[in-house]
PDB file of C-alpha atoms in Angstrom:
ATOM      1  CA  UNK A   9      -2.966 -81.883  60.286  1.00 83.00           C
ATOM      2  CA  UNK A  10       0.425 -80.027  61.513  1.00 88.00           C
ATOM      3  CA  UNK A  11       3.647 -81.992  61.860  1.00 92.00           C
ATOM      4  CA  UNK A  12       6.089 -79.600  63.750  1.00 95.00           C
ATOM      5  CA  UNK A  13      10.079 -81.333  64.255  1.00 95.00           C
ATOM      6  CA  UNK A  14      12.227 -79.012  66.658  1.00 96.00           C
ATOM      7  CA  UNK A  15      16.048 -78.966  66.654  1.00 97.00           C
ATOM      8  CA  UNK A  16      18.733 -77.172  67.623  1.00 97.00           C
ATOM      9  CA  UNK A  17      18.536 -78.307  71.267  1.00 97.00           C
ATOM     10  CA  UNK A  18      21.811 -78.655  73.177  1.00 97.00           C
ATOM     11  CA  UNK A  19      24.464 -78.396  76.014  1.00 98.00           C
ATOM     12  CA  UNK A  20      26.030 -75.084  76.120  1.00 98.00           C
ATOM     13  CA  UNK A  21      27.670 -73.017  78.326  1.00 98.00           C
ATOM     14  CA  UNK A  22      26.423 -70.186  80.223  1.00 98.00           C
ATOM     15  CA  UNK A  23      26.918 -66.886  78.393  1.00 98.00           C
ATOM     16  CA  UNK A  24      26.777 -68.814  75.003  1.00 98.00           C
ATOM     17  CA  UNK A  25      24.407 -68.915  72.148  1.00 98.00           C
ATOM     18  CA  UNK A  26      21.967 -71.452  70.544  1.00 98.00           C
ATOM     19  CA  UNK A  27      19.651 -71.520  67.364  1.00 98.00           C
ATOM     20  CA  UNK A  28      16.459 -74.024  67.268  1.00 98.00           C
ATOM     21  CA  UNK A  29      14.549 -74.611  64.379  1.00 98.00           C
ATOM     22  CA  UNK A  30      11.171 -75.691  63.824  1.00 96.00           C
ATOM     23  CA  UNK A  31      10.257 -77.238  60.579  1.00 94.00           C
ATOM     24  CA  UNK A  32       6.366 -77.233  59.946  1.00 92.00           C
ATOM     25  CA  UNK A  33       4.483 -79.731  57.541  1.00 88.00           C
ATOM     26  CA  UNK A  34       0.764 -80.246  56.864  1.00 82.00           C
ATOM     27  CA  UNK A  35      -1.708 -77.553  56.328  1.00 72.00           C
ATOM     28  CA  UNK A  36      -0.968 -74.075  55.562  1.00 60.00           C
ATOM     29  CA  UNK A  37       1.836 -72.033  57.475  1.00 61.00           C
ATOM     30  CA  UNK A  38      -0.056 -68.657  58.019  1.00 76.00           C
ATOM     31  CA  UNK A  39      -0.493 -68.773  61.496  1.00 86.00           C
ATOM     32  CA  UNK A  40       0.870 -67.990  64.845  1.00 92.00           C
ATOM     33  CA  UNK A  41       4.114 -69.937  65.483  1.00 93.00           C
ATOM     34  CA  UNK A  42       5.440 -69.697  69.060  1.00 95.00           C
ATOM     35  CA  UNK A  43       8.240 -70.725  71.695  1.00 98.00           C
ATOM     36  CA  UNK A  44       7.829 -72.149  74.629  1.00 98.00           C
ATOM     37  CA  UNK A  45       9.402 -73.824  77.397  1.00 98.00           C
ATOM     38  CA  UNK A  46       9.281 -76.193  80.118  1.00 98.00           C
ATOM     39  CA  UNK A  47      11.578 -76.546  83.057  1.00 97.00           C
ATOM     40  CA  UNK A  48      11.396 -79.945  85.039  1.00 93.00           C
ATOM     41  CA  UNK A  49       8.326 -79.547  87.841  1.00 94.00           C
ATOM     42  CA  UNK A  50       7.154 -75.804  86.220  1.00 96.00           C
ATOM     43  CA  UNK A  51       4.602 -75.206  83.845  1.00 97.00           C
ATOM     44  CA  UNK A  52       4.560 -74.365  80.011  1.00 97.00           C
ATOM     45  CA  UNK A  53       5.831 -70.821  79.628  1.00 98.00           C
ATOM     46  CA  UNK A  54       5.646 -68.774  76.448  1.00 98.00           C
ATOM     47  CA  UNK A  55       8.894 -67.683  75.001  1.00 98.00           C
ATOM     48  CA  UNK A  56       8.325 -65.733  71.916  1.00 98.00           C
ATOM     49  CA  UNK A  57       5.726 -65.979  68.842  1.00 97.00           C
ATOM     50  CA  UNK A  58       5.448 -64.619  65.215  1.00 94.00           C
ATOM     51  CA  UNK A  59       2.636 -64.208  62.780  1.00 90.00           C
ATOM     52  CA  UNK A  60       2.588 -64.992  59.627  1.00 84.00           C
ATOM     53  CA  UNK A  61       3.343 -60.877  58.748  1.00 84.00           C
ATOM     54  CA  UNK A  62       6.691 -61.183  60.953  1.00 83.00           C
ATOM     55  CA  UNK A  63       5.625 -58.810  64.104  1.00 92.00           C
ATOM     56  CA  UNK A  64       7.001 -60.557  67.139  1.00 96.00           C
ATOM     57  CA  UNK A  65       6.441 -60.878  70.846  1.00 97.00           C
ATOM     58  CA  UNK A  66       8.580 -61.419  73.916  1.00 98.00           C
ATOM     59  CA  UNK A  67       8.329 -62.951  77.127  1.00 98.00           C
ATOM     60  CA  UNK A  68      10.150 -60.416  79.566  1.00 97.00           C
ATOM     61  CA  UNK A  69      12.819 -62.964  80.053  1.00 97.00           C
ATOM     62  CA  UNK A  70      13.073 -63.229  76.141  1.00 98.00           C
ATOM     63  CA  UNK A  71      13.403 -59.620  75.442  1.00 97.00           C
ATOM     64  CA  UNK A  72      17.141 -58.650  74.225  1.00 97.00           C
ATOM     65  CA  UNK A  73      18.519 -62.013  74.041  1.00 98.00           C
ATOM     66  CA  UNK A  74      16.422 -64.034  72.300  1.00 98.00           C
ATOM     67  CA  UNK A  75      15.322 -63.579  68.383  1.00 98.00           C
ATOM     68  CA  UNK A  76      12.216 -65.215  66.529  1.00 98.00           C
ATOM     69  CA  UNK A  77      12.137 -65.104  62.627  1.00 96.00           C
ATOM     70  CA  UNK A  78      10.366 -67.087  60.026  1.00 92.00           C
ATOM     71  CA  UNK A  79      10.933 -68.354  56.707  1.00 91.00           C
ATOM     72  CA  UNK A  80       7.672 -68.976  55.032  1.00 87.00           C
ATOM     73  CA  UNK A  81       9.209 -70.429  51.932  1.00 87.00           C
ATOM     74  CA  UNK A  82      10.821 -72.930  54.014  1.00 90.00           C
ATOM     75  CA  UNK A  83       8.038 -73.231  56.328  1.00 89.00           C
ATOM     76  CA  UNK A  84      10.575 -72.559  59.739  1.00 92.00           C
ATOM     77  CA  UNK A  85      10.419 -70.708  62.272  1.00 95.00           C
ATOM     78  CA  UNK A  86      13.900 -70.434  64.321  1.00 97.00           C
ATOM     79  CA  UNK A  87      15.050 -69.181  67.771  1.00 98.00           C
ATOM     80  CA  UNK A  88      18.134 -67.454  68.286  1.00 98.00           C
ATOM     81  CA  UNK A  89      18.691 -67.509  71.876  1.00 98.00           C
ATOM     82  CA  UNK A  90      22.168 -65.329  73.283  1.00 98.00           C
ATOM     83  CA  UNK A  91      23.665 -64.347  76.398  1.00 98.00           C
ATOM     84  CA  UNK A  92      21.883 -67.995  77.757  1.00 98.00           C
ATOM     85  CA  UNK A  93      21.985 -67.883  81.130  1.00 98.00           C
ATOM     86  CA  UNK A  94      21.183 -71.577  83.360  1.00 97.00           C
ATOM     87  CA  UNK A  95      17.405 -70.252  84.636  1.00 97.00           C
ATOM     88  CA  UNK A  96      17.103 -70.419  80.275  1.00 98.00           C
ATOM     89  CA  UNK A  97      17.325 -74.500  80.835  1.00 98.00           C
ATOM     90  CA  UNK A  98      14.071 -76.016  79.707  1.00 98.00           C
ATOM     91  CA  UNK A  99      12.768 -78.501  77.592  1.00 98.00           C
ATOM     92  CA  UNK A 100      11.729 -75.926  74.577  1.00 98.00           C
ATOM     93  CA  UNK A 101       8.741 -76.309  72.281  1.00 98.00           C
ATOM     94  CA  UNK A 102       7.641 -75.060  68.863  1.00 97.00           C
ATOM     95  CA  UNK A 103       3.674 -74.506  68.327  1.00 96.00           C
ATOM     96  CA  UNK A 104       1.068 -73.217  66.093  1.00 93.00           C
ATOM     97  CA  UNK A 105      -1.977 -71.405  66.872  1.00 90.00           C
ATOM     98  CA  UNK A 106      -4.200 -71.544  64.092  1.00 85.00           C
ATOM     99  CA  UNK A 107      -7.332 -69.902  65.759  1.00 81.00           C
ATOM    100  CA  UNK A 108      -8.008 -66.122  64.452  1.00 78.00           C
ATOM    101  CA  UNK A 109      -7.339 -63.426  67.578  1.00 77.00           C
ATOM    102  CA  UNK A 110      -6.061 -64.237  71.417  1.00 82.00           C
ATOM    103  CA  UNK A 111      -3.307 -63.024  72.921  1.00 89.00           C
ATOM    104  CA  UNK A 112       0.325 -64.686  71.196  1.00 92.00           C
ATOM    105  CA  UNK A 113       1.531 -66.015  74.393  1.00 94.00           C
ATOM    106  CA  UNK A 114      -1.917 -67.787  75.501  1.00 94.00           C
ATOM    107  CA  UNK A 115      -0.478 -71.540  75.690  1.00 94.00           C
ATOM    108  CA  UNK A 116      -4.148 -72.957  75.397  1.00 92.00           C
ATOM    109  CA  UNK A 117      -4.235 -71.480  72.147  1.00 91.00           C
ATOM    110  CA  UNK A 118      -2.024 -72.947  70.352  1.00 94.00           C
ATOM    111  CA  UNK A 119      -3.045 -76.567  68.414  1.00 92.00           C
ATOM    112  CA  UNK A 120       0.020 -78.109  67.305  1.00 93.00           C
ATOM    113  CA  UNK A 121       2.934 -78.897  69.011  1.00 96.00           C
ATOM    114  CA  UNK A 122       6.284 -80.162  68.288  1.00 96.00           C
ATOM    115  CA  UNK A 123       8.248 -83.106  70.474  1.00 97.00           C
ATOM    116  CA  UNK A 124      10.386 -80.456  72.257  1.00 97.00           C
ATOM    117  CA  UNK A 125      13.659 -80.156  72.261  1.00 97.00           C
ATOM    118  CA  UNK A 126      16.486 -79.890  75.496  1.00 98.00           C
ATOM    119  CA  UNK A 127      18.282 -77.054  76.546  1.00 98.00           C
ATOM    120  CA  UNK A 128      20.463 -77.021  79.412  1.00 98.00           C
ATOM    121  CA  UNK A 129      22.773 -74.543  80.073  1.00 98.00           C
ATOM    122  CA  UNK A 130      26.022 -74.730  82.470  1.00 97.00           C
ATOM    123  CA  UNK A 131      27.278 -71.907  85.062  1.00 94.00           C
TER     124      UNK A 131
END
């Protein structure tokens, strides 16, 4: 069993900067951790995602502004999300795929999930 707590979530203004973290307990942390969000009435979209040997992947809409990175002694995995812009507003979700192969930003393959946490950003 996976326990995932996201934070980090907030109100900022459009232009600024936010860091979430997601703090994993349970079972071993060498899998697939991954980002995603969920803006009221749209579907789960991925964000970003990291294995456990640090490569990363980008949505489009990620790429430039927003950084994944891991800390496996801490077992965290962190966003750093700049330049936000209000289309970044979303409920935002930390999960862990802990199937071998698929493609990072396949939302059905990830097992665990976190509560979610809010970001809303202001024009």
């Amino acid at each position: 069993q996976v326990v995932l707590v996201e934070s980090g979530g907030s109100l900022v203004q459009a232009g600024g900067s936010l860091r979430l973290s997601c703090a994993a307990s349970g079972r071993t942390f060498r899998y697939i951790m991954g980002w995603f969000r969920q803006a009221p009435g749209m579907e789960r979209k991925f964000v970003a995602a990291i294995p456990w040997s640090g490569s990363t992947y980008y949505a489009d809409s990620a790429k430039g502004r927003f950084t994944i990175s891991r800390d496996n002694a801490k077992n965290t995995v962190y966003l750093q999300m700049n330049s936000l812009k209000p289309e970044d507003t979303a409920v935002y979700y930390c999960a862990i795929n802990t199937k071998i192969g698929g493609t990072p930003s396949d939302v059905n393959l990830y097992d665990y999930w976190g509560q979610g946490t809010q970001v809303t950003v202001s024009s």
